[in-house]
Short mmCIF file of C-alpha atoms (C1' of nucleotides) in Angstrom, two decimals:
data_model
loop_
_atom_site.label_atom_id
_atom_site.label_comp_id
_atom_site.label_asym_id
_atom_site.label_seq_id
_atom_site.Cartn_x
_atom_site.Cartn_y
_atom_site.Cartn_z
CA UNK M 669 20.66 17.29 9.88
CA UNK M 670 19.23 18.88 7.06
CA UNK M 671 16.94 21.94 8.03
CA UNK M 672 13.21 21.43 7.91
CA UNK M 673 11.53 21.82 4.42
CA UNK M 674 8.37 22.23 3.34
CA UNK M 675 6.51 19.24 1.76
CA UNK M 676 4.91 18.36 -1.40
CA UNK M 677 7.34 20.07 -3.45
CA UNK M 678 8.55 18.12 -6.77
CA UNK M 679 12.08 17.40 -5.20
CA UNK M 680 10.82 16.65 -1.86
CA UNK M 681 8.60 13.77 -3.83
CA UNK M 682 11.75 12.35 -4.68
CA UNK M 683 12.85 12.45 -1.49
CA UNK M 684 9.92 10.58 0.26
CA UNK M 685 10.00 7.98 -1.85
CA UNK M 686 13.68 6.98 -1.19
CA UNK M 687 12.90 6.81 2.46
CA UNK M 688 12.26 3.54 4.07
CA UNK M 689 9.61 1.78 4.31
CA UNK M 690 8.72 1.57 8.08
CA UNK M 691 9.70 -2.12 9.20
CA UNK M 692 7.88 -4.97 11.27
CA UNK M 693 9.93 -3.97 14.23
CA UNK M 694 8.59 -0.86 14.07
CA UNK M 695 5.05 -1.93 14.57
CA UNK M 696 5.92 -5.36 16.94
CA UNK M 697 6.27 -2.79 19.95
CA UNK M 698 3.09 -1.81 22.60
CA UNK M 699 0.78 -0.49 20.83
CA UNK M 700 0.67 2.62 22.71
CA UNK M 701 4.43 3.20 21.69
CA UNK M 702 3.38 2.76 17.81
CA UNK M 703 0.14 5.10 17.84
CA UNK M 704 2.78 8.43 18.93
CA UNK M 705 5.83 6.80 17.06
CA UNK M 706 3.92 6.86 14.00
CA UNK M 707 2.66 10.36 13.88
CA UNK M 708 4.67 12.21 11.11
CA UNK M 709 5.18 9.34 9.03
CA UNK M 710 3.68 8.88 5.72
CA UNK M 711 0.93 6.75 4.40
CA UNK M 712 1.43 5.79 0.51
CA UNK M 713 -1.41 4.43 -1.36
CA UNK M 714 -0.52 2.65 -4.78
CA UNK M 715 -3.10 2.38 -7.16
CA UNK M 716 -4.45 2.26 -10.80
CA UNK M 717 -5.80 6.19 -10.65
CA UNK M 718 -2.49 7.06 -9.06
CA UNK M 719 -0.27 7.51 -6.04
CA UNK M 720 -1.28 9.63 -3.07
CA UNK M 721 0.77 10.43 -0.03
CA UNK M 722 0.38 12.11 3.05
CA UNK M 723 1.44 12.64 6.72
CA UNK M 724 -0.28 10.65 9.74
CA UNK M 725 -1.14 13.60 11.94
CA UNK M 726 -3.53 11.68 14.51
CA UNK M 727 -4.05 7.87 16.31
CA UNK M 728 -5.34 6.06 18.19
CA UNK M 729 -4.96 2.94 20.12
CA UNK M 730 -6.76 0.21 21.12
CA UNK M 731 -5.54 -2.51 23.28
CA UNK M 732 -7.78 -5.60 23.23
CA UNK M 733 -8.61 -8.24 24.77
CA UNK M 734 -8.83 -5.91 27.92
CA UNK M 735 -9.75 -2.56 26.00
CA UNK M 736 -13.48 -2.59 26.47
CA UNK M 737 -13.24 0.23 23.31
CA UNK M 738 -11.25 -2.18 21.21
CA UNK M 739 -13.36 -4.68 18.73
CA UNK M 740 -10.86 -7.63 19.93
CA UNK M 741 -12.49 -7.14 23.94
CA UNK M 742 -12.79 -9.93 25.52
CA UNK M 743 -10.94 -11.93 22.74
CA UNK M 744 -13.63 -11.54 19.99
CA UNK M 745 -11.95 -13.26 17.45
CA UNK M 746 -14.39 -13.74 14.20
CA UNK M 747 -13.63 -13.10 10.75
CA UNK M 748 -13.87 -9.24 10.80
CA UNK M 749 -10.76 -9.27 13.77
CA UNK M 750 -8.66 -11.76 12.73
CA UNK M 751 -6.54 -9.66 11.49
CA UNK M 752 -5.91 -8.57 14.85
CA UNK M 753 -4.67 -11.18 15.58
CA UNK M 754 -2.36 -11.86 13.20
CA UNK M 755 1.38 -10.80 12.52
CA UNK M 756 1.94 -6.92 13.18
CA UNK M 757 2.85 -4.72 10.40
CA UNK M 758 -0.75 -5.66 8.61
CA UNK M 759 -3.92 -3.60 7.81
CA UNK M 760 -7.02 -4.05 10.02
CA UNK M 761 -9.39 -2.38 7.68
CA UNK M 762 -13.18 -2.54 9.25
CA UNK M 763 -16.64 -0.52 7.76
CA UNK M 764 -19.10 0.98 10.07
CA UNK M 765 -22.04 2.80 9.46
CA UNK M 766 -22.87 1.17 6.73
CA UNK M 767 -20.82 3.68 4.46
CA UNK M 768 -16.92 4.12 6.35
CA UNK M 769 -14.35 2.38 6.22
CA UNK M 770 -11.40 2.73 9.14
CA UNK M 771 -7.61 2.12 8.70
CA UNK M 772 -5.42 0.35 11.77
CA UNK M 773 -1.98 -0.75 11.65
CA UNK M 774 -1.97 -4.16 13.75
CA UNK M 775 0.76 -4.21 16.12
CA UNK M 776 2.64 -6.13 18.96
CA UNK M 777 3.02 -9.75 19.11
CA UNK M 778 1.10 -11.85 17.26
CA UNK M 779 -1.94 -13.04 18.93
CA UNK M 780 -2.18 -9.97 20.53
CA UNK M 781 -4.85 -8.43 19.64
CA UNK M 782 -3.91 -4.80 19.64
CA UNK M 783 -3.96 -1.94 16.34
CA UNK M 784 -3.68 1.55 16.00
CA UNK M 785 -6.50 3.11 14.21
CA UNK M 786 -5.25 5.84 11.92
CA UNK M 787 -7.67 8.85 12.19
CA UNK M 788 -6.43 11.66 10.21
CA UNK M 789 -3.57 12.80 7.40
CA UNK M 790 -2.00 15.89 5.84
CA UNK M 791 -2.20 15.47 2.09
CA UNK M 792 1.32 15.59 0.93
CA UNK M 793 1.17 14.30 -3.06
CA UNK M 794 -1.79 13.45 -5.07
CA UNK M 795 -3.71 15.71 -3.52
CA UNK M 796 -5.77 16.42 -6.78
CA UNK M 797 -6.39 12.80 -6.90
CA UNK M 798 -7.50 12.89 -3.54
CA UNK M 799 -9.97 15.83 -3.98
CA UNK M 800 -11.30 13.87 -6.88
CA UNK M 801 -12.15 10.73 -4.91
CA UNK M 802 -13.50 12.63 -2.16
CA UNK M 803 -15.76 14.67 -4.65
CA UNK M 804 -14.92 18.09 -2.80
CA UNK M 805 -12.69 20.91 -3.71
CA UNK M 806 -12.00 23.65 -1.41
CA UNK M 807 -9.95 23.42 1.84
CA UNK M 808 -7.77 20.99 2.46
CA UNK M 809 -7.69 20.41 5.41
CA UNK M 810 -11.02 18.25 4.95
CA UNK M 811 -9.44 15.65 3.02
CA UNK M 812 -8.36 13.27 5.31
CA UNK M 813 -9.25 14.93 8.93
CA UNK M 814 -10.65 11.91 9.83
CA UNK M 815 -11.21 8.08 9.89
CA UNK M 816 -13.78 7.68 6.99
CA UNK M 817 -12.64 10.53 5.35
CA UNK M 818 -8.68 9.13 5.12
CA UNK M 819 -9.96 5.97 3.73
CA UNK M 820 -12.03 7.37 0.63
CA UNK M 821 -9.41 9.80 -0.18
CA UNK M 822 -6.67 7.11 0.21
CA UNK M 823 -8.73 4.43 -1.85
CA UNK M 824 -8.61 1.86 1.25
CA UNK M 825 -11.72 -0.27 1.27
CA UNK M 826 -12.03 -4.05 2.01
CA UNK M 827 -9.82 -5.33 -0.13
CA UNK M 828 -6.66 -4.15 2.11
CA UNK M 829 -8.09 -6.16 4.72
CA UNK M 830 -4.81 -7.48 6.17
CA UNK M 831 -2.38 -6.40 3.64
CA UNK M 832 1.34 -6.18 4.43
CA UNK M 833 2.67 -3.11 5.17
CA UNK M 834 5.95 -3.64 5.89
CA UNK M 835 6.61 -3.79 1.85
CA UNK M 836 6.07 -2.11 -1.14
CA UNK M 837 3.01 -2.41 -2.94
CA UNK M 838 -0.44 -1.30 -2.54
CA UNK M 839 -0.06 0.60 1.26
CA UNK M 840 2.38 0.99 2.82
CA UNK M 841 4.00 3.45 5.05
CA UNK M 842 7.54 5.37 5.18
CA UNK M 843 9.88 7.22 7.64
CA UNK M 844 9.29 10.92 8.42
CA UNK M 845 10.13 13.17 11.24
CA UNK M 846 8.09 13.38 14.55
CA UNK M 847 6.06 16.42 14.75
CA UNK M 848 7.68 18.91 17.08
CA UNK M 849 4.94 18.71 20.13
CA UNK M 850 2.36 15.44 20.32
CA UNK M 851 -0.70 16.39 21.98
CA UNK M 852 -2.92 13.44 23.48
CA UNK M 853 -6.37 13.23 24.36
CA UNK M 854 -9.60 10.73 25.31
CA UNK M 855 -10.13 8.69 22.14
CA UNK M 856 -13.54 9.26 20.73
CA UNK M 857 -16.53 7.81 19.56
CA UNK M 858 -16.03 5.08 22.13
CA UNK M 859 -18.43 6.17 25.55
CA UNK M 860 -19.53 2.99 25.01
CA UNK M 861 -16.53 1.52 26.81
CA UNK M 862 -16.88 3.35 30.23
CA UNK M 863 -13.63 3.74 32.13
CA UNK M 864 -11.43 2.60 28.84
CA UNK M 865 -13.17 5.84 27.19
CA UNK M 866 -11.08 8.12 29.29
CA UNK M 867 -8.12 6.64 28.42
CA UNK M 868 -5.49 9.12 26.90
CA UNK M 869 -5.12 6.49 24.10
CA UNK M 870 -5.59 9.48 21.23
CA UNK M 871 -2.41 10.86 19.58
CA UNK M 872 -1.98 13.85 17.67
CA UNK M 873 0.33 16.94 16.02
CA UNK M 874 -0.58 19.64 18.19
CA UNK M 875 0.70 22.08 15.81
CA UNK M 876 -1.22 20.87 12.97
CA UNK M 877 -4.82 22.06 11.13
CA UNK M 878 -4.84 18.71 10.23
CA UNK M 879 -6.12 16.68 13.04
CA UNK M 880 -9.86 16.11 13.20
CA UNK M 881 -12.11 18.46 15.70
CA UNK M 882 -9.03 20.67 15.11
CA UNK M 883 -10.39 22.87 18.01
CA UNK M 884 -8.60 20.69 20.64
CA UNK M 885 -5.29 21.93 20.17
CA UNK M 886 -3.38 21.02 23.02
CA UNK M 887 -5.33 17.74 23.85
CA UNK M 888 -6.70 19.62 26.82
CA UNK M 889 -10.30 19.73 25.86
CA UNK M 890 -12.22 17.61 28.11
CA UNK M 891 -16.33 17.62 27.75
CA UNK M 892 -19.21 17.56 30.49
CA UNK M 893 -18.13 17.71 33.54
CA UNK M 894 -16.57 14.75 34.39
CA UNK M 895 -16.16 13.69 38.19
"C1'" DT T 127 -34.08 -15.64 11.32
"C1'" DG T 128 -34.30 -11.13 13.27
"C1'" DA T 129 -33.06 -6.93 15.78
"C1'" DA T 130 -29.64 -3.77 17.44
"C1'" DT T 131 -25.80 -1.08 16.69
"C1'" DG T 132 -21.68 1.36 15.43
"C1'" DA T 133 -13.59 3.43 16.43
"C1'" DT T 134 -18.62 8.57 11.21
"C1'" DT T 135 -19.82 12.10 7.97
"C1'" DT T 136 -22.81 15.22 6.12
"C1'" DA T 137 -26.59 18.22 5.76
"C1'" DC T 138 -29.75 20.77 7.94
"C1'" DT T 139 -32.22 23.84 11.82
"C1'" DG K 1376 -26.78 22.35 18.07
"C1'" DT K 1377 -29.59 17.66 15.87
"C1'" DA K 1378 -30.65 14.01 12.63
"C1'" DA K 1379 -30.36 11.12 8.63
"C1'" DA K 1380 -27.83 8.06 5.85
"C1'" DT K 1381 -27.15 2.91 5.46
"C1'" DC K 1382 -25.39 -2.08 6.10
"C1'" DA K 1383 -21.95 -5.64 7.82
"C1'" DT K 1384 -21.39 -7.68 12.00
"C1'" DT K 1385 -22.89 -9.48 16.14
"C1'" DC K 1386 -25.69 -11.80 19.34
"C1'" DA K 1387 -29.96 -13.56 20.97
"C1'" DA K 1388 -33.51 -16.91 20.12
#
DNA sequence: TGAATGATTTACT
DNA sequence: GTAAATCATTCAA
């Protein structure tokens, strides 16, 4: 095995893009199996302004219809979670808000309403291209370190509802390593769903600066006192 | 037809 | 720490 290397250099560009793109069998597994398999590999975002790259550091999943946190609870099935229903390997792409839009990679069977909602990634390549979009210069680390923030960097809007990611084209997402220790956590932004909110259902790099509310490095952070 | 709300981010006190 | 921004989706009527 080759030694590790660090990214985002010109020959290490060349590299990622030989490496395969992740297939369906990757995401037809339980969904909780997908959100830590899929930290460390890379999301790559085709489009007119350019390519952009980078390295899923954080996920989390969400297990409908019984997943009270999950928009496919109870077997909600309109036009917004279809796609959740549908073949795995595709793009559930939702807005909330009223300005963000969130990234999930549908997985399991089909009819099974389960995704993994992609919640924050390391800039590897097009990074200036990703500062642009995101109007900001500065630290990095704020580029994609979280859910809305991934999406306008990476150009993913509504019109990558249900797109295929299992080949190339607009998104789509390749092999990498798996980060050397995967912290987990309650997912968040989801009290709303009671006992499912204390799920550990939240995956994440420990080791990276990457990861949204970076202060939680070990997944160990738990708020309020809980009973 | 209308009202409530959200898998968030940002700016401000 | 709190609050505003801002609208598609959902559900009740």
């Amino acid at each position: 095995m080759a030694a590790a290397r660090p990214i985002g250099s010109a020959s290490d560009d060349k590299r990622i893009a030989c490496r395969r793109i992740l297939p369906r069998a990757f995401y037809s597994r339980p969904v909780l199996t997908v959100a830590r398999s899929v930290i460390g590999k890379l999301l790559v975002s085709e489009s007119a302004d350019g390519v952009t790259r980078g390295r899923i550091v954080e996920s989390e999943a969400y297990r409908g219809p019984t997943d009270r946190a999950a928009h496919s609870f109870g077997g909600r099935r309109t036009a917004r979670t279809e796609a959740m229903f549908g073949p795995p390997g595709h793009a559930y792409v939702f807005f909330v808000y009223g300005m963000h839009w969130h990234f999930n990679l549908v997985t399991g069977r089909t009819g099974e309403p389960h995704a993994v909602l992609v919640r924050a990634v390391e800039p590897v390549d097009g990074t200036a291209l990703i500062a642009a979009r995101r109007g900001i210069d500065g630290d990095i680390r704020n580029l994609a370190n979280g859910p809305g923030k991934l999406c306008k960097a990476f150009a993913i809007d509504g019109n990558d509802y249900a797109v295929d990611l299992c080949k190339a084209g607009r998104l789509y997402i390749v092999d990498g390593p798996p980060p050397k220790k995967i912290g987990r956590s309650e997912r968040i932004g989801v009290d709303y769903a009671g006992a499912w909110a204390r799920k550990k259902w939240r995956f994440f790099d420990a080791d990276s600066p990457f990861v949204s509310r970076a202060r939680n490095a070990y997944g160990a952070q738990r708020k309020g006192s809980p009973p």
